[in-house]
C-alpha positions as semicolon CSV with decimal commas, in nm:
position;residue;x (nm);y (nm);z (nm)
1;X;7,332;0,684;15,162
2;X;7,373;0,889;15,480
3;X;7,631;1,164;15,465
4;X;7,749;1,425;15,713
5;X;7,907;1,734;15,556
6;X;8,069;2,055;15,676
7;X;8,355;2,295;15,624
8;X;8,624;2,364;15,885
9;X;8,796;2,687;15,981
10;X;9,055;2,804;15,727
11;X;9,400;2,647;15,771
12;X;9,697;2,884;15,756
13;X;9,992;2,752;15,557
14;X;10,332;2,849;15,698
15;X;10,546;2,821;16,004
16;X;10,263;2,866;16,251
17;X;10,224;2,693;16,587
18;X;9,841;2,707;16,565
19;X;9,815;2,730;16,941
20;X;10,011;2,415;17,019
21;X;10,370;2,306;17,082
22;X;10,566;2,262;16,763
23;X;10,713;1,929;16,657
24;X;11,078;1,918;16,556
25;X;11,181;2,278;16,487
26;X;11,085;2,474;16,798
27;X;11,070;2,810;16,614
28;X;10,721;2,897;16,500
29;X;10,517;3,211;16,449
30;X;10,225;3,255;16,688
31;X;10,066;3,547;16,496
32;X;9,939;3,582;16,140
33;X;10,195;3,823;15,996
34;X;10,028;3,854;15,656
35;X;9,980;3,485;15,578
36;X;9,973;3,455;15,197
37;X;9,844;3,099;15,157
38;X;9,541;2,948;15,325
39;X;9,338;2,633;15,260
40;X;8,965;2,583;15,319
41;X;8,877;2,226;15,427
42;X;8,548;2,060;15,332
43;X;8,458;1,717;15,460
44;X;8,215;1,438;15,383
45;X;8,180;1,131;15,603
46;X;7,972;0,833;15,493
47;X;7,803;0,737;15,815
48;X;7,743;0,369;15,734
49;X;8,096;0,287;15,613
50;X;8,289;0,556;15,801
51;X;8,477;0,659;15,482
52;X;8,598;1,016;15,508
53;X;8,653;1,248;15,208
54;X;8,843;1,576;15,250
55;X;8,873;1,853;14,993
56;X;9,106;2,150;15,052
57;X;9,033;2,459;14,849
58;X;9,262;2,756;14,795
59;X;8,978;2,996;14,714
60;X;8,675;3,093;14,930
61;X;8,434;2,884;15,137
62;X;8,115;2,923;14,932
63;X;7,804;2,729;14,842
64;X;7,963;2,638;14,507
65;X;8,277;2,507;14,679
66;X;8,065;2,281;14,903
67;X;7,847;2,139;14,623
68;X;8,143;2,096;14,391
69;X;8,298;1,882;14,668
70;X;7,978;1,675;14,679
71;X;7,985;1,632;14,302
72;X;8,347;1,517;14,313
73;X;8,252;1,263;14,580
74;X;7,968;1,137;14,362
75;X;8,182;1,102;14,051
76;X;8,432;0,890;14,246
77;X;8,167;0,630;14,337
78;X;8,159;0,324;14,109
79;X;7,857;0,318;13,881
80;X;7,727;-0,008;14,019
81;X;7,710;0,150;14,366
82;X;7,551;0,466;14,229
83;X;7,282;0,255;14,068
84;X;7,157;0,096;14,389
85;X;7,120;0,429;14,573
86;X;6,776;0,587;14,576
87;X;6,810;0,849;14,846
88;X;7,104;1,064;14,967
89;X;7,056;1,211;15,311
90;X;7,279;1,502;15,406
91;X;7,326;1,620;15,765
92;X;7,424;1,987;15,751
93;X;7,473;2,266;16,001
94;X;7,314;2,605;15,941
95;X;7,631;2,786;15,839
96;X;7,592;3,079;15,598
97;X;7,721;2,886;15,293
98;X;7,483;2,589;15,327
99;X;7,183;2,706;15,526
100;X;6,822;2,629;15,434
101;X;6,771;2,983;15,306
102;X;7,094;3,023;15,107
103;X;6,966;3,065;14,754
104;X;7,279;2,954;14,568
105;X;7,323;2,646;14,786
106;X;6,965;2,533;14,737
107;X;6,985;2,597;14,365
108;X;7,298;2,384;14,340
109;X;7,135;2,108;14,547
110;X;6,841;2,097;14,305
111;X;7,090;2,064;14,022
112;X;7,274;1,793;14,218
113;X;6,948;1,598;14,254
114;X;6,888;1,622;13,878
115;X;7,245;1,523;13,796
116;X;7,248;1,215;14,024
117;X;6,884;1,120;13,968
118;X;6,856;1,066;14,342
119;X;6,625;1,203;14,610
120;X;6,820;1,450;14,822
121;X;6,716;1,510;15,183
122;X;6,873;1,801;15,375
123;X;6,859;1,765;15,751
124;X;6,972;2,072;15,942
125;X;7,093;2,096;16,299
126;X;6,943;2,361;16,522
127;X;7,159;2,662;16,609
128;X;7,438;2,576;16,855
129;X;7,385;2,204;16,796
130;X;7,624;2,148;16,503
131;X;7,865;1,975;16,741
132;X;7,642;1,669;16,707
133;X;7,708;1,651;16,333
134;X;7,934;1,341;16,287
135;X;8,181;1,528;16,060
136;X;8,269;1,752;16,354
137;X;8,433;1,452;16,525
138;X;8,649;1,402;16,218
139;X;8,769;1,760;16,237
140;X;8,862;1,705;16,599
141;X;9,068;1,397;16,510
142;X;9,243;1,584;16,228
143;X;9,333;1,873;16,457
144;X;9,476;1,637;16,717
145;X;9,665;1,447;16,448
146;X;9,852;1,743;16,307
147;X;9,856;1,962;16,620
148;X;10,208;2,092;16,670
149;X;10,318;2,013;16,314
150;X;10,418;2,313;16,106
151;X;10,214;2,301;15,786
152;X;10,484;2,488;15,597
153;X;10,335;2,424;15,252
154;X;10,031;2,267;15,091
155;X;10,206;1,938;15,020
156;X;10,290;1,901;15,394
157;X;9,928;1,978;15,489
158;X;9,795;1,719;15,245
159;X;10,040;1,455;15,365
160;X;9,928;1,506;15,728
161;X;9,562;1,490;15,625
162;X;9,618;1,166;15,430
163;X;9,795;1,003;15,726
164;X;9,515;1,054;15,976
165;X;9,272;0,770;16,044
166;X;8,900;0,773;16,100
167;X;8,718;0,445;16,183
168;X;9,042;0,262;16,106
169;X;9,086;0,401;15,752
170;X;9,274;0,686;15,591
171;X;9,064;0,957;15,424
172;X;9,038;1,029;15,054
173;X;9,207;1,367;15,017
174;X;9,184;1,609;14,727
175;X;9,320;1,956;14,651
176;X;9,097;2,196;14,460
177;X;9,242;2,493;14,270
178;X;8,904;2,620;14,151
179;X;8,830;2,988;14,203
180;X;8,502;3,092;14,364
181;X;8,315;3,419;14,389
182;X;8,156;3,533;14,711
183;X;7,804;3,664;14,740
184;X;7,644;3,471;14,452
185;X;7,265;3,475;14,492
186;X;6,948;3,429;14,288
187;X;6,687;3,685;14,182
188;X;6,339;3,650;14,332
189;X;6,204;3,518;14,002
190;X;6,473;3,255;13,973
191;X;6,425;3,164;14,336
192;X;6,052;3,103;14,292
193;X;6,132;2,845;14,022
194;X;6,377;2,672;14,250
195;X;6,140;2,682;14,551
196;X;5,883;2,484;14,349
197;X;6,121;2,189;14,364
198;X;6,145;2,175;14,746
199;X;5,931;1,976;14,981
200;X;5,960;2,117;15,331
201;X;5,853;1,898;15,617
202;X;5,521;2,020;15,762
203;X;5,655;1,954;16,112
204;X;6,009;2,092;16,064
205;X;5,995;2,311;15,753
206;X;6,321;2,493;15,835
207;X;6,519;2,182;15,921
208;X;6,402;1,908;15,682
209;X;6,399;1,969;15,304
210;X;6,337;1,704;15,036
211;X;6,439;1,755;14,674
212;X;6,325;1,505;14,410
213;X;6,507;1,472;14,078
214;X;6,325;1,609;13,775
């Protein structure tokens, strides 16, 4: 299974124009005057089928938020389809929450491999090349789709996200109310145990990491 994953810039909830012309009501705020509600988007696109999964979180964009989104995606797959998978390949950019040196992210990915029983391969894009990650095209389509609409509340935002299309299909959209803590990291001792589970490519050790289930 080939997946492309990434988070998008935080979406402000309220009467904001977001840099475009507003639809319907022409009155919109063009500055963040103490926005109280924001949503963090995380996306997964299955490259072979084109199915898009979007999770919006009301907490922080962290390693745990990203991997929890992956686990939710996995749990939604029928068991017969899970059974035939042997290898899950993830295309990831080198953002701070999911980089190849982020201790909490790599720890959670080891746990994900053990939970699924599948080989996990992390393929990272070089700096300034994340635009080639397929999920980035989905974010562009979403922004075009709701550009000019005032996302006055979370329900409106979710409705717009559900009505977009990618490869001829609507995405699976979920709202997460989980709370996350920033700055979670591992001790050196704990990290050494996790590092023993990685297989870094001899040719591209920073950009290609294989994790086998225990």
